[in-house]
PDB file of C-alpha atoms in Angstrom:
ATOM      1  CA  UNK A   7       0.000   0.000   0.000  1.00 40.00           C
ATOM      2  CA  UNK A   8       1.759   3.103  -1.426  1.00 41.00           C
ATOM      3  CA  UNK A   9      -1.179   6.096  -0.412  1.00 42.00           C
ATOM      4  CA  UNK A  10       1.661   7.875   1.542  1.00 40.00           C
ATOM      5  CA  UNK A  11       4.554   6.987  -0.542  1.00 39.00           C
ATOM      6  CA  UNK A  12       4.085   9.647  -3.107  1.00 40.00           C
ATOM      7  CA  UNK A  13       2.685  11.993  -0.077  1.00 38.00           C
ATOM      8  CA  UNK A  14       2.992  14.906  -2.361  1.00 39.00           C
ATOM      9  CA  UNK A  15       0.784  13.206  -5.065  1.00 42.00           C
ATOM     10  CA  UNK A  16      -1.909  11.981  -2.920  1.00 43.00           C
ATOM     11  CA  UNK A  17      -2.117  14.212   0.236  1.00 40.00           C
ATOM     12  CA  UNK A  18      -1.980  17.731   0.913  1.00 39.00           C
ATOM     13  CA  UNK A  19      -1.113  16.373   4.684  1.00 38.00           C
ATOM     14  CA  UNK A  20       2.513  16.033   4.127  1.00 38.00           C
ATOM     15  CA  UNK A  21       4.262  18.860   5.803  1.00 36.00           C
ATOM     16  CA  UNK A  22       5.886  19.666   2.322  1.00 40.00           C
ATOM     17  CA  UNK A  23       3.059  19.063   0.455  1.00 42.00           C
ATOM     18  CA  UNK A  24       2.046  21.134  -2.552  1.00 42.00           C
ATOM     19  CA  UNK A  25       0.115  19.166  -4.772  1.00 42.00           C
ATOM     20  CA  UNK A  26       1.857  18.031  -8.023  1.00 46.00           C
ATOM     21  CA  UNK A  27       1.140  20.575 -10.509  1.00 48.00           C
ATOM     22  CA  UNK A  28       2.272  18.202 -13.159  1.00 55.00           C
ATOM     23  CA  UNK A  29       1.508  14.697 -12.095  1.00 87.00           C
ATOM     24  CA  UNK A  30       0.771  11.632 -14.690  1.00 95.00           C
ATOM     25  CA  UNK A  31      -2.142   9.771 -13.792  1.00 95.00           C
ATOM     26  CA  UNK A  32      -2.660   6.234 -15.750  1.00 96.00           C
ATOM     27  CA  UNK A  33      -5.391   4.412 -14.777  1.00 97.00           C
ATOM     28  CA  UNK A  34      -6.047   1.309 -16.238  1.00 98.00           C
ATOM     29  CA  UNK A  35      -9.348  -1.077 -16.253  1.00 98.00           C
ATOM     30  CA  UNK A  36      -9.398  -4.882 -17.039  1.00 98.00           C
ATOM     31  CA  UNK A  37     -12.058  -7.362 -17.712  1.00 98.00           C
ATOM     32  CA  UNK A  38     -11.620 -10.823 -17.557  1.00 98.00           C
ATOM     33  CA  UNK A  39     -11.557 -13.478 -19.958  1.00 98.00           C
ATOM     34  CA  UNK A  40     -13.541 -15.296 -17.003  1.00 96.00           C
ATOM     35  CA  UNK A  41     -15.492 -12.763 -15.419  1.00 94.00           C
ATOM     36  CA  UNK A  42     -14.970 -12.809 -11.930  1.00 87.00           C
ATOM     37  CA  UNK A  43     -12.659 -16.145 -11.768  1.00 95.00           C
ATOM     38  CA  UNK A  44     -11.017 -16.078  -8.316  1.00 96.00           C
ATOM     39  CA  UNK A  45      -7.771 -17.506  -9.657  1.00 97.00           C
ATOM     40  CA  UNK A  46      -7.295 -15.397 -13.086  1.00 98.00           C
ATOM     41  CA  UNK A  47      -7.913 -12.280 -10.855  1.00 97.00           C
ATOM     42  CA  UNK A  48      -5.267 -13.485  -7.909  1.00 97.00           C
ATOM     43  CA  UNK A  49      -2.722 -14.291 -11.112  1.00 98.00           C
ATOM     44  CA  UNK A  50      -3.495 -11.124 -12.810  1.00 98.00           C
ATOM     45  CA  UNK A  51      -2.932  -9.409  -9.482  1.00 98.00           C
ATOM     46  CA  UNK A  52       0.245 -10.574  -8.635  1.00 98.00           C
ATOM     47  CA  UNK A  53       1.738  -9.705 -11.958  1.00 98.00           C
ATOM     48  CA  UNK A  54       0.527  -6.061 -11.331  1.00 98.00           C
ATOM     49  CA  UNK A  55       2.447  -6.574  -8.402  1.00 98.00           C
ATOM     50  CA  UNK A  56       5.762  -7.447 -10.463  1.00 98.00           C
ATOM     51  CA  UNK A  57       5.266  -4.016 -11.601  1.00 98.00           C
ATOM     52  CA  UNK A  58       6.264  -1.779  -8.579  1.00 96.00           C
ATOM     53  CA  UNK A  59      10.259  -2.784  -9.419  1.00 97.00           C
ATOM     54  CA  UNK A  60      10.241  -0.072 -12.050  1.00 97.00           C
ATOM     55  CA  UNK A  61      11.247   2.932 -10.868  1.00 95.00           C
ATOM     56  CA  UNK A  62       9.526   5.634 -13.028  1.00 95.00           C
ATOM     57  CA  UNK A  63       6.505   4.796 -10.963  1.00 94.00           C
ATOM     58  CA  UNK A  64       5.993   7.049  -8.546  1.00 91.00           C
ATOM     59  CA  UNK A  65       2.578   5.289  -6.829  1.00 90.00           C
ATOM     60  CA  UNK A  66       1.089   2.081  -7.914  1.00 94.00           C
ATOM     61  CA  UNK A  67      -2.328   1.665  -6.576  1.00 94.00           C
ATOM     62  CA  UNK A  68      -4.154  -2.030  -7.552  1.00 96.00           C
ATOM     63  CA  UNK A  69      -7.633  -2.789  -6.746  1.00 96.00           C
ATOM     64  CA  UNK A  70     -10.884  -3.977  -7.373  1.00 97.00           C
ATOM     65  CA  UNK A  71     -14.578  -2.359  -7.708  1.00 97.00           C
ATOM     66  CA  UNK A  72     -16.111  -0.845  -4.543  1.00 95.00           C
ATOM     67  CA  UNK A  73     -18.974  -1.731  -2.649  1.00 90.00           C
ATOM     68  CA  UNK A  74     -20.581   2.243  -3.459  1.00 91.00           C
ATOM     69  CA  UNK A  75     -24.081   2.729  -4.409  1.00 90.00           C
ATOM     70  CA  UNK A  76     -25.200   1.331  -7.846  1.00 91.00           C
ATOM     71  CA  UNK A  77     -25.939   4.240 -10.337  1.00 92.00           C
ATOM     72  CA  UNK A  78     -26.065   4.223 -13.995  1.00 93.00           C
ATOM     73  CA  UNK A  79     -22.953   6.258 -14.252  1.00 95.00           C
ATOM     74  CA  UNK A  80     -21.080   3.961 -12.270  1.00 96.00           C
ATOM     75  CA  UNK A  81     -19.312   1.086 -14.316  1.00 97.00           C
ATOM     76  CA  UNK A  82     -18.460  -1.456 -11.943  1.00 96.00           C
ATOM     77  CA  UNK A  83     -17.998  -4.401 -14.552  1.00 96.00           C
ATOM     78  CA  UNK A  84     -14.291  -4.416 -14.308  1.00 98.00           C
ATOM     79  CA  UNK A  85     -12.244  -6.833 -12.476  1.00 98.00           C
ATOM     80  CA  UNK A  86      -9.359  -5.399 -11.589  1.00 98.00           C
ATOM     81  CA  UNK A  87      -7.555  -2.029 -11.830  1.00 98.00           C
ATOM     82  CA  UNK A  88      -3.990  -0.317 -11.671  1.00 97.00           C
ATOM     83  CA  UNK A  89      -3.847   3.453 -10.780  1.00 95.00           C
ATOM     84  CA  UNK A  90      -0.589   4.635 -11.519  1.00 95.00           C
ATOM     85  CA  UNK A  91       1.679   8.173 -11.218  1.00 94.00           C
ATOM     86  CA  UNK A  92       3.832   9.490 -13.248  1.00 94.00           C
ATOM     87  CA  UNK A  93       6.281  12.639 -13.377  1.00 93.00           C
ATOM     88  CA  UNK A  94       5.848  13.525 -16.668  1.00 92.00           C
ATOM     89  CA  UNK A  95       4.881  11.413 -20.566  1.00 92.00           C
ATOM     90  CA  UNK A  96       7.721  10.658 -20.869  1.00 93.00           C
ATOM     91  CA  UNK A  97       8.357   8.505 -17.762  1.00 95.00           C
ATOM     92  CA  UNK A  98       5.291   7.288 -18.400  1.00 95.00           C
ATOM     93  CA  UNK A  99       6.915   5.927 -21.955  1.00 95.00           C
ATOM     94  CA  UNK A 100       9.667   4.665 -19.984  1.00 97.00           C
ATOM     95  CA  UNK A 101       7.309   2.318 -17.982  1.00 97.00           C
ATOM     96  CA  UNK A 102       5.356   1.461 -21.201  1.00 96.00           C
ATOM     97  CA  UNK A 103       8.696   0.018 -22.598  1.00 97.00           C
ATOM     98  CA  UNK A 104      10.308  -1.739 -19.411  1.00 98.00           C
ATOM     99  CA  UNK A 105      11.144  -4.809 -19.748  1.00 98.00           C
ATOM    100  CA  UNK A 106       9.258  -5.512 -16.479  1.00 98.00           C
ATOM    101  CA  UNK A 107       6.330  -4.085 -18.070  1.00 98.00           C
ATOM    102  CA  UNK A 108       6.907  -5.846 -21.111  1.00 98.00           C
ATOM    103  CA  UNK A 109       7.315  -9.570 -19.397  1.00 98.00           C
ATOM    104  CA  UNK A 110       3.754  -8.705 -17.529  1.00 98.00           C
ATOM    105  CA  UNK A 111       1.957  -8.227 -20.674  1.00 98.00           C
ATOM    106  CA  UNK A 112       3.217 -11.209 -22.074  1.00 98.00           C
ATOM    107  CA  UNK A 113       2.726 -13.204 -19.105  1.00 98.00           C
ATOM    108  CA  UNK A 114      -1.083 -12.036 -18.025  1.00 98.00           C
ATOM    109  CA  UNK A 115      -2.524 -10.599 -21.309  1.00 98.00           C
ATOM    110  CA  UNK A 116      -4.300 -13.961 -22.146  1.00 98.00           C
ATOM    111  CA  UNK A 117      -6.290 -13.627 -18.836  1.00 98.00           C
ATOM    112  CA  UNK A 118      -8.006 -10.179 -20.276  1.00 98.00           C
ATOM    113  CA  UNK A 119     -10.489  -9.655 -22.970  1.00 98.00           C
ATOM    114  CA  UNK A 120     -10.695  -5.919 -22.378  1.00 97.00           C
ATOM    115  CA  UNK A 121      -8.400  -3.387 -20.954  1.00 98.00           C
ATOM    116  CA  UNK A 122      -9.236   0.433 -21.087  1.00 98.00           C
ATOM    117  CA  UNK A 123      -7.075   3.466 -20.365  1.00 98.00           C
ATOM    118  CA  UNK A 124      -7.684   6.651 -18.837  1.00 98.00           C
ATOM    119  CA  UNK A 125      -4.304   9.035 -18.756  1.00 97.00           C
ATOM    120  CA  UNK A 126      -4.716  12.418 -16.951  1.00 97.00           C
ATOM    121  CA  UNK A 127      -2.463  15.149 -16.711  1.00 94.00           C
ATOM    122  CA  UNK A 128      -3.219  17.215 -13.711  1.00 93.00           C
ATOM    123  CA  UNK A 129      -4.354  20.787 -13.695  1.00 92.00           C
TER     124      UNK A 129
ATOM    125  CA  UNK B  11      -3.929  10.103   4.781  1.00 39.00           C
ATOM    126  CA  UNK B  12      -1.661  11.248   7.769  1.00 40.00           C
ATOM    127  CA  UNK B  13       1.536   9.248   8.158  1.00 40.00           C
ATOM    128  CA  UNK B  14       2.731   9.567  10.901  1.00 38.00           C
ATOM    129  CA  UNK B  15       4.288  13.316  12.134  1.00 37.00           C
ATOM    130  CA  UNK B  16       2.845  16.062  13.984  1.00 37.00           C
ATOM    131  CA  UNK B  17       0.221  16.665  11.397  1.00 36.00           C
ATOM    132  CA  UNK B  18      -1.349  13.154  12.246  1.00 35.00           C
ATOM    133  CA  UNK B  19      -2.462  14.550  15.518  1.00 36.00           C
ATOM    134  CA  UNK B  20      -4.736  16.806  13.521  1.00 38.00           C
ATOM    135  CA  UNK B  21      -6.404  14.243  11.239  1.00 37.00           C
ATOM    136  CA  UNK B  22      -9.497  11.949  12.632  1.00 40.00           C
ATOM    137  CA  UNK B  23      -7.495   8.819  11.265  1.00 39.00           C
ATOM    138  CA  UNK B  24      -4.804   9.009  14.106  1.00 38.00           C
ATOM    139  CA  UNK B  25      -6.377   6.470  15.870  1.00 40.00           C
ATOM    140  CA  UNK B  26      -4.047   3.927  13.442  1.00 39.00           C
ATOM    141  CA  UNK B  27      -0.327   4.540  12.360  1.00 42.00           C
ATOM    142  CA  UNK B  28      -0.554   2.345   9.674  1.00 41.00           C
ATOM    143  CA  UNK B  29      -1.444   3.374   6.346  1.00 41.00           C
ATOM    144  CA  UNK B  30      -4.978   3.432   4.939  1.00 44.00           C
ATOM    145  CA  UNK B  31      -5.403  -0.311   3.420  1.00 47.00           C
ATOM    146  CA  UNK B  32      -8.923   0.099   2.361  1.00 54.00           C
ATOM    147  CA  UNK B  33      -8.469   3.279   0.029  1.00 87.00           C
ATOM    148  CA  UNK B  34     -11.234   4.424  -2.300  1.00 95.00           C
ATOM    149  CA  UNK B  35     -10.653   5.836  -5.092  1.00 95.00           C
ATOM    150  CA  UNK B  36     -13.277   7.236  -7.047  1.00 96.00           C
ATOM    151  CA  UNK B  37     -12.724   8.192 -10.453  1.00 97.00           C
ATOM    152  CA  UNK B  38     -15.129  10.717 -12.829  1.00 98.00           C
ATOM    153  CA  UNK B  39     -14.411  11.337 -16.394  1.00 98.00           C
ATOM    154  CA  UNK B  40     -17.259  14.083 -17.936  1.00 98.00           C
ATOM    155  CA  UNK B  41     -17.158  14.462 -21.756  1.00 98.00           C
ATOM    156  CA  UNK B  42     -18.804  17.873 -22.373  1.00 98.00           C
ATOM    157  CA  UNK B  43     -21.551  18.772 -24.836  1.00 98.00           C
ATOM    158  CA  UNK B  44     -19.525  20.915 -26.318  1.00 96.00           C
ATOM    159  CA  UNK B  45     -16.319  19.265 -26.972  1.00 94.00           C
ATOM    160  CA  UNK B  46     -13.012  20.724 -26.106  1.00 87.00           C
ATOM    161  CA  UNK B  47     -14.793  23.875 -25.776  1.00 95.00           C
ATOM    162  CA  UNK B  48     -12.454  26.067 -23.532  1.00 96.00           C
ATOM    163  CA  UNK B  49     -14.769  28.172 -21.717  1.00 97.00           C
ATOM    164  CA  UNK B  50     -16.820  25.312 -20.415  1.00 98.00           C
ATOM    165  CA  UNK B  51     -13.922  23.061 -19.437  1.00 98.00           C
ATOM    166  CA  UNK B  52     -13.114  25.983 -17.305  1.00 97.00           C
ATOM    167  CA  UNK B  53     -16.344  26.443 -15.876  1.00 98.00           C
ATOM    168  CA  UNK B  54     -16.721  22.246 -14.711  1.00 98.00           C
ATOM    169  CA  UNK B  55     -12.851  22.557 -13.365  1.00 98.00           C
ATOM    170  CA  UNK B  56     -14.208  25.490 -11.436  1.00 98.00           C
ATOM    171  CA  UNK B  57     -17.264  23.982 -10.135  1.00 98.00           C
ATOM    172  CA  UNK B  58     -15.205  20.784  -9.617  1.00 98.00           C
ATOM    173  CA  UNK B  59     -12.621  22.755  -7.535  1.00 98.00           C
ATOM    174  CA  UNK B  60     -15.563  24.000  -5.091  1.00 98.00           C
ATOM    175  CA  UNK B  61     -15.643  20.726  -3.916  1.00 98.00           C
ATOM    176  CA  UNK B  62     -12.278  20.897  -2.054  1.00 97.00           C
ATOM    177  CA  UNK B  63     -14.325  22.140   0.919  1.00 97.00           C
ATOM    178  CA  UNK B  64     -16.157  18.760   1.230  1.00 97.00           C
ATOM    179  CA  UNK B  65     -14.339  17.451   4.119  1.00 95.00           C
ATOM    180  CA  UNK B  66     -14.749  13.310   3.915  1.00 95.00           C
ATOM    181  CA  UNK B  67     -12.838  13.925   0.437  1.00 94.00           C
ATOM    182  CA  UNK B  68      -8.744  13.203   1.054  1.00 91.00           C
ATOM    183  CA  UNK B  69      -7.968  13.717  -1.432  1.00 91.00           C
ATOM    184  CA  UNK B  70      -8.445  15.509  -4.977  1.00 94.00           C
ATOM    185  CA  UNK B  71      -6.906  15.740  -8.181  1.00 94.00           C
ATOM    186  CA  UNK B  72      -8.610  16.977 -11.469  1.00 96.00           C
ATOM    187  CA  UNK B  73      -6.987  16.691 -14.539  1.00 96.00           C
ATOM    188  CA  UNK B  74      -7.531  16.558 -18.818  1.00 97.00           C
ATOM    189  CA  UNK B  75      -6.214  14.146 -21.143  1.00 97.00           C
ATOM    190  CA  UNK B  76      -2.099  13.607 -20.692  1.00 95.00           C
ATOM    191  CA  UNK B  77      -0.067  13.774 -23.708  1.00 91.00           C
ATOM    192  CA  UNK B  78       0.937  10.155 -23.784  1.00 91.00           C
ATOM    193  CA  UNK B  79       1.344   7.585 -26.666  1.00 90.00           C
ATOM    194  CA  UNK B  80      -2.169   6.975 -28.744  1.00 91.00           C
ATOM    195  CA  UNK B  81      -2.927   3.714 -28.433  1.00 92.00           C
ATOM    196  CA  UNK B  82      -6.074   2.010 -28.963  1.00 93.00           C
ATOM    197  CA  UNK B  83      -6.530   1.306 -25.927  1.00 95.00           C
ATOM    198  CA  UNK B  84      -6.093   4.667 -24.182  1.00 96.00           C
ATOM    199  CA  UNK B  85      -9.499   6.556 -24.115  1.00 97.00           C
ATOM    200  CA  UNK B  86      -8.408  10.291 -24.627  1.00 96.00           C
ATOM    201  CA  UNK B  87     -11.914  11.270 -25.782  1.00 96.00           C
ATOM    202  CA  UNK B  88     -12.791  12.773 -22.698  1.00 98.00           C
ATOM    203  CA  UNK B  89     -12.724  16.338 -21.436  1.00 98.00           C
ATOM    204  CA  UNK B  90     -12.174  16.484 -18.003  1.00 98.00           C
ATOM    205  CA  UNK B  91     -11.557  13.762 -14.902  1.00 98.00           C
ATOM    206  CA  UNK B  92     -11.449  14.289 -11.124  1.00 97.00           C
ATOM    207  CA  UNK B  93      -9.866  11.811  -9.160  1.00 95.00           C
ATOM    208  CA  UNK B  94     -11.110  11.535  -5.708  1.00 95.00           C
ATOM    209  CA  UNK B  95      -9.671   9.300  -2.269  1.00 94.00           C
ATOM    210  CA  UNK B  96     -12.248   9.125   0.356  1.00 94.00           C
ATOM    211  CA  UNK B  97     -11.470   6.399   3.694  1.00 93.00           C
ATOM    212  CA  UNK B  98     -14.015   4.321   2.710  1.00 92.00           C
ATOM    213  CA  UNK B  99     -17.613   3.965   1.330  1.00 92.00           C
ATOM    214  CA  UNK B 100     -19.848   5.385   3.535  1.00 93.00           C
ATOM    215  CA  UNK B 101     -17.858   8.246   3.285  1.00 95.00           C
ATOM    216  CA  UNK B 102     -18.129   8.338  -0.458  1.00 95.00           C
ATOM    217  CA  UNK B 103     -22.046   7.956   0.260  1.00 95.00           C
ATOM    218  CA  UNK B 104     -21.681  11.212   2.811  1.00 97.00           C
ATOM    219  CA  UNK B 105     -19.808  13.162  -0.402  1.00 97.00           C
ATOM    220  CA  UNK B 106     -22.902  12.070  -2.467  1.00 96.00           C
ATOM    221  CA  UNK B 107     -25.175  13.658  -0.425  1.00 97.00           C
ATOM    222  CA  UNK B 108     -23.164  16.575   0.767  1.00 98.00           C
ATOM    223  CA  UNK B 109     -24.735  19.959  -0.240  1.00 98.00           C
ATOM    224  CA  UNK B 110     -21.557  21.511  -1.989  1.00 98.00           C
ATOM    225  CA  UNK B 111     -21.564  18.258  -4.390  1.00 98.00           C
ATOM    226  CA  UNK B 112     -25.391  18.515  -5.059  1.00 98.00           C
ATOM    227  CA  UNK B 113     -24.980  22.259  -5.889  1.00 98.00           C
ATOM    228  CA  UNK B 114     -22.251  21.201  -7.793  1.00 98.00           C
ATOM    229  CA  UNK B 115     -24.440  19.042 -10.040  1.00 98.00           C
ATOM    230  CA  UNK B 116     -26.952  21.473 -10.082  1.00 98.00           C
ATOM    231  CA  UNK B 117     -25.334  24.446 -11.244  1.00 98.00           C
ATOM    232  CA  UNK B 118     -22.437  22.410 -14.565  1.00 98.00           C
ATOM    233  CA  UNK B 119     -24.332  19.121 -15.310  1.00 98.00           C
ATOM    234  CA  UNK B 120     -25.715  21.154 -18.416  1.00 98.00           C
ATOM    235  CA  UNK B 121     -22.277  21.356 -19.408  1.00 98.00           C
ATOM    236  CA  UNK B 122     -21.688  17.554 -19.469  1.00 98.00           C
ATOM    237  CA  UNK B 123     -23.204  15.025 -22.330  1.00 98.00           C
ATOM    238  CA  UNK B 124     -21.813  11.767 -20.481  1.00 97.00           C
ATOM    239  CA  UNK B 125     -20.461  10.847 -17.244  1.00 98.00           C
ATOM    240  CA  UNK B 126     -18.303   7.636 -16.364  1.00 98.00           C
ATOM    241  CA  UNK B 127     -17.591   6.693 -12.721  1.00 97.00           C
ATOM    242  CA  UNK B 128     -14.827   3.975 -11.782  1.00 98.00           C
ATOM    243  CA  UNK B 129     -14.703   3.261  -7.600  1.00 97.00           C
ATOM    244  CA  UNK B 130     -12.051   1.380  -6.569  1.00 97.00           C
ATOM    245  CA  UNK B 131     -10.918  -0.088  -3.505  1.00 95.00           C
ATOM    246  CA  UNK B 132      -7.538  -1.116  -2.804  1.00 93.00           C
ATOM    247  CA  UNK B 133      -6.187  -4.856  -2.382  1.00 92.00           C
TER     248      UNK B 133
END
């Protein structure tokens, strides 16, 4: 659990704390090949996990959906999800190209049918 | 989100030293009627930012599409995201109701077409 280890990113607590005027957020959504499989989401988990070695991420968040109220705008039909920061693009490039990166994808990608991509700059 | 430090004695969370482990994150992205019109992108981040003063929120972050690779998978259609922590669900049901996010709805939902909402809670 990394909520404090980019304090600056996530909390305006942090004695230093100005909030990042130029942070990367990538935030990525998967759905299963097996919807709710116990085992595909543990596996797919873990390699998520693998990710934290590379050191252009600044935060790496993983999770599921949350027990909040069911609206229409809410899309709760993923399975699992990464939220990640960056400093900048081009760090976020760097990640995209790691071999760390690159051994997860080939490693998990057959568990996913559908992965979707939000990538926010801060403003 | 207060880890440890004098500030923690401040916080309503310093009953625990350990980090939060059951984070939400809840995550809006609006696509505006008018797309990538500047004078309404400025108006939601205004309203959006009025919602700073909700006090269950820990954290907030809004942002606009990051310059990153285009990929098929990245959704860069929308306009504008906020990305919000809150301790845990209930709390996210108490930001719901709160009267600065209702007025918030009230006076910029005509500047929104479509409205996608990811919660997540961490693992």
């Amino acid at each position: 659990m990394a909520i404090g280890g980019a304090g600056a990113a996530l909390g305006p607590t942090t004695a230093s704390a100005a909030p990042p005027t130029a942070a990367l957020v990538h935030h990525v959504f998967f759905w299963l090949k097996n919807p709710g499989a116990a085992a595909d989401r543990a596996q797919l988990i873990a390699g998520l996990e693998t990710l934290r070695a590379i050191p252009v991420i600044r935060t790496l968040l993983i999770g599921t959906p949350a027990p909040t109220e069911n609206r229409d705008v809410v899309d709760a039909s993923y399975d699992v999800s990464e939220l990640m920061y960056f400093d900048n693009a081009a760090d976020q490039k760097t990640y995209q190209d790691h071999e760390i990166h690159q051994a997860f994808v080939k490693n998990c990608s057959h568990l996913w049918q559908r992965v979707v991509v939000y990538d926010m700059q801060t403003v």
